[in-house]
Each structure stands twice: as C-alpha cells, then as structure tokens.
Amino acid sequence: MTLGFFRNLTKPKAAPVVEREHCVAGRTLPLKIVESARARRLTLRIDSGGQGLRITVPPGLRRGEVEKFLDRHQDWLEQRLAKVPTRPQVRPGIRIPIRGVPHRIVHEPSKRGTVTVARDERGPLLIIHGERIHLPRRIADHLKREAKKEIERLVVKHTEAIGKRAKAIRYKDTSSRWGSCTSEGNLSFSWRIMMAPPAVINYLVAHEVAHLKEMNHGPKFWKLCEKLCPDTDRCKDWLKRNGGALQAIVFE
C-alpha cells in the first residue's frame, strides 16, 4: 500500500508543511516541504538571501521521492548557493542603501537613541545614537518608518487610479516575497524594499495594488501593472537581480 508523504491532517484546506533541515555545501539550511494540490511535479526554490530551501510536492508523494529529488539536485544547489551574496551584518562603517543611495553607518553613542540622516564630504550618512547593541534594530525601525510613509502614499495614488480600496496595509520581513495581496484586499510589503531605488518601490506597490483588480498574473494584470508603472519591466528585472542582496542583510 502506498502511504502519502503527509498524513493525519487536521485542516484539509491548509497546505500541509513539513519542516526539517538539509545539509548542502557545508551549510545546514531550514527546508520546508509543502504539499500543493496544484503541483504536478516537484519544484525546488532557494529563499532570497540563501536563508532556506522550499520544495513543493504533489499530494500523496512518497517520502523517498523527496530524498531522491534532493540528491539529484545537490550539485545545482551548491552552484546556486555559491552565487548567493554574503550576509553582511549592519554595523558602523559599512554602507547600506536607502532608496537606492548608499549611506555610511555612523555610531554616535553620546546622544539619545535616535536616527539622523546627514551628509559629509564622503557622502550620505546614517547616524545612529544610543547604545551600540541597539544599532541594528534602530536601523530596521528607521526603514520601517520610511516604508510606512512612502508605501501608504503610493497605495493611495495607485488605488485611486484603479478605483479600488485596500482594506489594510501590513509590513513584514519576509525571506521570499516582497509583497502580497489577499482576496480580501489586504496588502503586505517587506519593509526592506526601502533600500531599493524609488522607481522599484513604486513598481512593487503598483504590482500589489493591481492585484486588487486582477488576482492573477495574466495579460490583463500585466497590462494594468504597466499602466500604473510604465517602468514595470525594468524595475522587475532590477528586483530579480538585486533583491537577494537586500534580503541577505542582517538586522540583528
């Protein structure tokens, strides 16, 4: 008798997920195995920043098939992970982009815990005050505040253009998606997008707002997306090429 890979599901409508670890190229990465009723074959994806792996499998697949699939793709994984950017830790002296412009991080502990954007003869600065231990969190909080201001403005602009309203706007730190839109009209965005150039930020918001009208990626969706953001193709390509580096930055 063939036993399915996933059993004893308490919520039939939810996608069953098995979480484990997988060793590749001397690294131990979290691996999610997700069963999908729409899947016709196994697919393997590396999360942005190389922080984890995800396999989507058809229903009722034997456990052994997943292991064979991983073995066949071990070389592919090693080659792809070798190209993943290193994960820089935010700290004084390094530069991180804000709206696409590199800012050098400066720590000035004498003042209370605030963040100041400034400039010196070497270029833009991000000055972090307060204790050193709180520096990464304060930078992340700064990006979240900037995201809230910028993205909410763009959501209003694009929703008015298509005659739809967003029910809610949320901000997350996701490892594999820059944004999402639910059928109820809830929009979610990764606050890390504030490190991308303004045109790319605008594209991401236009993309998710377009889903309020077209919940798919068909021709009508892309036509609407390009109407909201004429630079869609260029910005989509930029995010594909550079998004992994932004996801790799460690704010902890």
CSV table of C-alpha atoms in Angstrom, one decimal:
chain,number,residue,atom,x,y,z
A,1,MET,CA,0.0,0.0,0.0
A,2,THR,CA,1.3,3.5,-0.9
A,3,LEU,CA,1.5,5.8,2.0
A,4,GLY,CA,1.2,9.5,1.3
A,5,PHE,CA,4.1,11.7,2.5
A,6,PHE,CA,1.7,13.8,4.6
A,7,ARG,CA,-0.9,12.2,6.9
A,8,ASN,CA,-3.2,13.0,9.7
A,9,LEU,CA,-4.1,16.5,8.6
A,10,THR,CA,-6.4,18.4,10.9
A,11,LYS,CA,-7.2,21.2,8.5
A,12,PRO,CA,-7.8,19.7,5.0
A,13,LYS,CA,-7.8,23.1,3.3
A,14,ALA,CA,-4.5,24.2,4.7
A,15,ALA,CA,-1.3,23.4,2.7
A,16,PRO,CA,0.5,20.6,4.7
A,17,VAL,CA,4.0,21.6,5.6
A,18,VAL,CA,6.9,19.5,6.9
A,19,GLU,CA,9.9,21.5,8.3
A,20,ARG,CA,13.4,20.0,8.6
A,21,GLU,CA,17.0,20.8,7.8
A,22,HIS,CA,19.1,19.9,4.8
A,23,CYS,CA,22.9,20.0,4.6
A,24,VAL,CA,24.5,21.4,1.4
A,25,ALA,CA,27.9,22.8,0.7
A,26,GLY,CA,28.9,22.7,4.3
A,27,ARG,CA,25.8,24.6,5.4
A,28,THR,CA,22.7,23.5,7.3
A,29,LEU,CA,19.6,25.2,6.0
A,30,PRO,CA,16.0,25.1,7.0
A,31,LEU,CA,13.9,23.1,4.5
A,32,LYS,CA,10.2,23.4,4.0
A,33,ILE,CA,8.3,20.7,2.1
A,34,VAL,CA,4.9,21.9,1.1
A,35,GLU,CA,2.2,19.8,-0.4
A,36,SER,CA,0.1,21.5,-3.1
A,37,ALA,CA,-3.0,20.2,-4.8
A,38,ARG,CA,-2.0,22.2,-7.9
A,39,ALA,CA,1.5,20.7,-8.1
A,40,ARG,CA,2.1,18.2,-10.9
A,41,ARG,CA,5.8,17.8,-10.2
A,42,LEU,CA,8.4,18.6,-7.5
A,43,THR,CA,9.9,22.1,-7.6
A,44,LEU,CA,12.8,23.4,-5.6
A,45,ARG,CA,13.4,27.0,-4.6
A,46,ILE,CA,16.1,28.8,-2.7
A,47,ASP,CA,14.8,31.6,-0.5
A,48,SER,CA,16.1,35.1,-1.1
A,49,GLY,CA,19.5,35.6,0.6
A,50,GLY,CA,20.0,31.8,0.7
A,51,GLN,CA,18.4,31.6,4.1
A,52,GLY,CA,16.4,28.5,3.4
A,53,LEU,CA,15.0,25.9,0.9
A,54,ARG,CA,11.5,25.1,-0.2
A,55,ILE,CA,10.2,22.1,-2.1
A,56,THR,CA,6.6,22.0,-3.4
A,57,VAL,CA,5.3,18.4,-3.9
A,58,PRO,CA,2.1,16.9,-5.4
A,59,PRO,CA,-0.3,15.2,-3.0
A,60,GLY,CA,0.4,11.7,-1.8
A,61,LEU,CA,4.1,11.7,-2.8
A,62,ARG,CA,6.3,9.0,-1.1
A,63,ARG,CA,9.0,10.3,1.3
A,64,GLY,CA,11.7,8.5,-0.7
A,65,GLU,CA,10.9,10.5,-3.8
A,66,VAL,CA,11.7,13.8,-2.0
A,67,GLU,CA,15.0,12.4,-0.8
A,68,LYS,CA,15.9,11.2,-4.4
A,69,PHE,CA,14.9,14.6,-5.7
A,70,LEU,CA,17.2,16.4,-3.3
A,71,ASP,CA,20.1,14.0,-4.2
A,72,ARG,CA,19.6,14.7,-7.9
A,73,HIS,CA,19.7,18.5,-7.3
A,74,GLN,CA,22.6,18.6,-4.8
A,75,ASP,CA,25.1,19.9,-7.4
A,76,TRP,CA,22.6,22.5,-8.6
A,77,LEU,CA,22.0,23.7,-5.0
A,78,GLU,CA,25.8,24.0,-4.4
A,79,GLN,CA,26.3,26.0,-7.6
A,80,ARG,CA,23.4,28.4,-6.9
A,81,LEU,CA,24.3,28.9,-3.2
A,82,ALA,CA,27.8,29.7,-4.2
A,83,LYS,CA,26.4,32.7,-6.1
A,84,VAL,CA,24.2,34.0,-3.2
A,85,PRO,CA,25.6,37.2,-1.7
A,86,THR,CA,27.2,37.0,1.7
A,87,ARG,CA,25.1,38.2,4.6
A,88,PRO,CA,26.6,41.4,5.9
A,89,GLN,CA,25.7,42.5,9.5
A,90,VAL,CA,24.7,46.1,9.8
A,91,ARG,CA,27.4,47.8,11.8
A,92,PRO,CA,29.3,51.1,11.9
A,93,GLY,CA,31.4,51.8,8.9
A,94,ILE,CA,29.5,49.8,6.3
A,95,ARG,CA,27.1,51.3,3.8
A,96,ILE,CA,23.5,50.3,3.3
A,97,PRO,CA,21.2,51.7,0.6
A,98,ILE,CA,18.3,53.9,1.4
A,99,ARG,CA,16.0,54.5,-1.6
A,100,GLY,CA,18.9,53.1,-3.7
A,101,VAL,CA,21.5,55.5,-2.3
A,102,PRO,CA,24.4,54.1,-0.2
A,103,HIS,CA,24.5,55.6,3.3
A,104,ARG,CA,27.5,55.1,5.6
A,105,ILE,CA,26.5,53.9,9.1
A,106,VAL,CA,28.0,56.1,11.8
A,107,HIS,CA,27.5,55.4,15.5
A,108,GLU,CA,27.4,58.4,17.9
A,109,PRO,CA,26.5,57.0,21.4
A,110,SER,CA,26.6,60.3,23.2
A,111,LYS,CA,23.0,61.3,22.2
A,112,ARG,CA,19.8,59.5,23.0
A,113,GLY,CA,18.6,56.7,20.7
A,114,THR,CA,17.6,58.4,17.5
A,115,VAL,CA,18.5,58.1,13.8
A,116,THR,CA,19.7,61.0,11.7
A,117,VAL,CA,20.2,61.2,8.0
A,118,ALA,CA,23.1,63.6,7.2
A,119,ARG,CA,26.0,64.1,4.7
A,120,ASP,CA,29.7,64.8,4.9
A,121,GLU,CA,32.5,65.2,2.4
A,122,ARG,CA,32.4,61.4,1.7
A,123,GLY,CA,28.6,61.2,1.0
A,124,PRO,CA,25.3,60.4,2.7
A,125,LEU,CA,25.4,59.2,6.4
A,126,LEU,CA,23.0,57.3,8.6
A,127,ILE,CA,23.9,58.4,12.2
A,128,ILE,CA,22.7,56.1,14.9
A,129,HIS,CA,22.6,57.4,18.5
A,130,GLY,CA,22.4,55.4,21.7
A,131,GLU,CA,23.9,52.1,22.8
A,132,ARG,CA,25.8,50.1,20.2
A,133,ILE,CA,23.8,47.0,21.0
A,134,HIS,CA,20.6,48.6,19.7
A,135,LEU,CA,22.1,49.9,16.4
A,136,PRO,CA,20.8,47.1,14.1
A,137,ARG,CA,17.3,47.4,15.5
A,138,ARG,CA,17.2,51.2,15.2
A,139,ILE,CA,18.2,51.0,11.6
A,140,ALA,CA,15.5,48.4,10.9
A,141,ASP,CA,13.0,50.6,12.7
A,142,HIS,CA,14.0,53.6,10.6
A,143,LEU,CA,13.4,51.6,7.4
A,144,LYS,CA,10.0,50.5,8.7
A,145,ARG,CA,9.0,54.1,9.4
A,146,GLU,CA,10.2,55.2,5.9
A,147,ALA,CA,8.3,52.3,4.4
A,148,LYS,CA,5.1,53.2,6.1
A,149,LYS,CA,5.2,56.8,4.9
A,150,GLU,CA,6.3,56.1,1.3
A,151,ILE,CA,4.2,53.0,0.7
A,152,GLU,CA,1.0,54.3,2.1
A,153,ARG,CA,1.3,57.4,-0.1
A,154,LEU,CA,1.8,55.2,-3.2
A,155,VAL,CA,-1.0,52.9,-2.2
A,156,VAL,CA,-3.4,55.9,-2.1
A,157,LYS,CA,-2.1,57.0,-5.5
A,158,HIS,CA,-2.5,53.7,-7.3
A,159,THR,CA,-5.8,52.6,-5.7
A,160,GLU,CA,-7.4,55.9,-6.7
A,161,ALA,CA,-6.1,55.3,-10.3
A,162,ILE,CA,-7.9,51.9,-10.5
A,163,GLY,CA,-11.0,52.7,-8.4
A,164,LYS,CA,-10.3,50.1,-5.7
A,165,ARG,CA,-9.5,50.4,-2.0
A,166,ALA,CA,-7.1,48.4,0.1
A,167,LYS,CA,-8.6,47.0,3.3
A,168,ALA,CA,-5.3,47.1,5.2
A,169,ILE,CA,-1.6,47.6,4.7
A,170,ARG,CA,0.9,45.5,6.7
A,171,TYR,CA,4.7,45.5,6.8
A,172,LYS,CA,6.8,42.3,7.3
A,173,ASP,CA,10.3,41.0,7.0
A,174,THR,CA,9.7,38.1,4.6
A,175,SER,CA,12.5,36.0,3.1
A,176,SER,CA,11.0,35.0,-0.2
A,177,ARG,CA,8.3,37.6,-1.2
A,178,TRP,CA,8.5,41.4,-1.5
A,179,GLY,CA,4.7,41.8,-1.3
A,180,SER,CA,1.3,40.1,-1.4
A,181,CYS,CA,-2.4,40.9,-1.8
A,182,THR,CA,-5.2,38.8,-0.4
A,183,SER,CA,-8.6,38.3,-1.9
A,184,GLU,CA,-10.0,40.3,1.0
A,185,GLY,CA,-7.9,43.3,-0.1
A,186,ASN,CA,-5.1,43.2,2.5
A,187,LEU,CA,-1.7,44.3,1.2
A,188,SER,CA,1.6,43.3,2.7
A,189,PHE,CA,5.1,44.6,1.9
A,190,SER,CA,8.6,43.9,3.0
A,191,TRP,CA,10.0,47.0,4.7
A,192,ARG,CA,13.4,46.1,3.1
A,193,ILE,CA,12.1,47.5,-0.2
A,194,MET,CA,13.0,50.9,1.2
A,195,MET,CA,16.6,50.0,0.3
A,196,ALA,CA,15.7,49.8,-3.4
A,197,PRO,CA,15.5,52.8,-5.8
A,198,PRO,CA,12.3,54.9,-5.7
A,199,ALA,CA,11.2,53.5,-9.1
A,200,VAL,CA,11.4,49.9,-7.8
A,201,ILE,CA,9.5,50.8,-4.7
A,202,ASN,CA,6.8,52.3,-6.9
A,203,TYR,CA,6.7,49.2,-9.1
A,204,LEU,CA,6.2,46.9,-6.1
A,205,VAL,CA,3.3,49.0,-4.8
A,206,ALA,CA,1.8,49.2,-8.3
A,207,HIS,CA,2.2,45.4,-8.6
A,208,GLU,CA,0.3,44.6,-5.4
A,209,VAL,CA,-2.4,47.2,-6.0
A,210,ALA,CA,-3.0,45.8,-9.5
A,211,HIS,CA,-3.9,42.5,-7.7
A,212,LEU,CA,-6.8,44.2,-6.1
A,213,LYS,CA,-8.4,44.2,-9.5
A,214,GLU,CA,-6.7,41.2,-11.1
A,215,MET,CA,-5.9,38.3,-8.7
A,216,ASN,CA,-3.6,36.6,-11.2
A,217,HIS,CA,-0.5,37.2,-13.3
A,218,GLY,CA,-2.3,37.0,-16.7
A,219,PRO,CA,-2.2,39.5,-19.6
A,220,LYS,CA,-4.8,41.8,-18.0
A,221,PHE,CA,-2.8,42.0,-14.8
A,222,TRP,CA,0.5,43.0,-16.5
A,223,LYS,CA,-1.3,45.5,-18.7
A,224,LEU,CA,-2.7,47.2,-15.6
A,225,CYS,CA,0.6,47.0,-13.8
A,226,GLU,CA,2.3,48.7,-16.7
A,227,LYS,CA,-0.4,51.3,-16.8
A,228,LEU,CA,0.3,52.1,-13.2
A,229,CYS,CA,4.1,51.8,-13.6
A,230,PRO,CA,5.4,52.3,-17.1
A,231,ASP,CA,8.9,51.1,-15.9
A,232,THR,CA,7.5,47.7,-14.9
A,233,ASP,CA,9.9,45.5,-17.0
A,234,ARG,CA,13.0,47.4,-15.9
A,235,CYS,CA,12.0,47.5,-12.2
A,236,LYS,CA,11.0,43.9,-12.2
A,237,ASP,CA,14.4,43.0,-13.6
A,238,TRP,CA,16.2,45.1,-11.1
A,239,LEU,CA,14.5,43.4,-8.2
A,240,LYS,CA,15.2,40.0,-9.6
A,241,ARG,CA,18.9,40.8,-10.0
A,242,ASN,CA,19.4,42.7,-6.8
A,243,GLY,CA,16.7,41.7,-4.4
A,244,GLY,CA,18.7,38.8,-3.0
A,245,ALA,CA,21.4,41.1,-1.7
A,246,LEU,CA,18.9,43.3,0.1
A,247,GLN,CA,17.3,40.2,1.7
A,248,ALA,CA,20.7,39.0,2.8
A,249,ILE,CA,21.5,42.0,5.1
A,250,VAL,CA,21.2,41.0,8.7
A,251,PHE,CA,19.4,43.4,11.1
A,252,GLU,CA,20.0,41.7,14.4
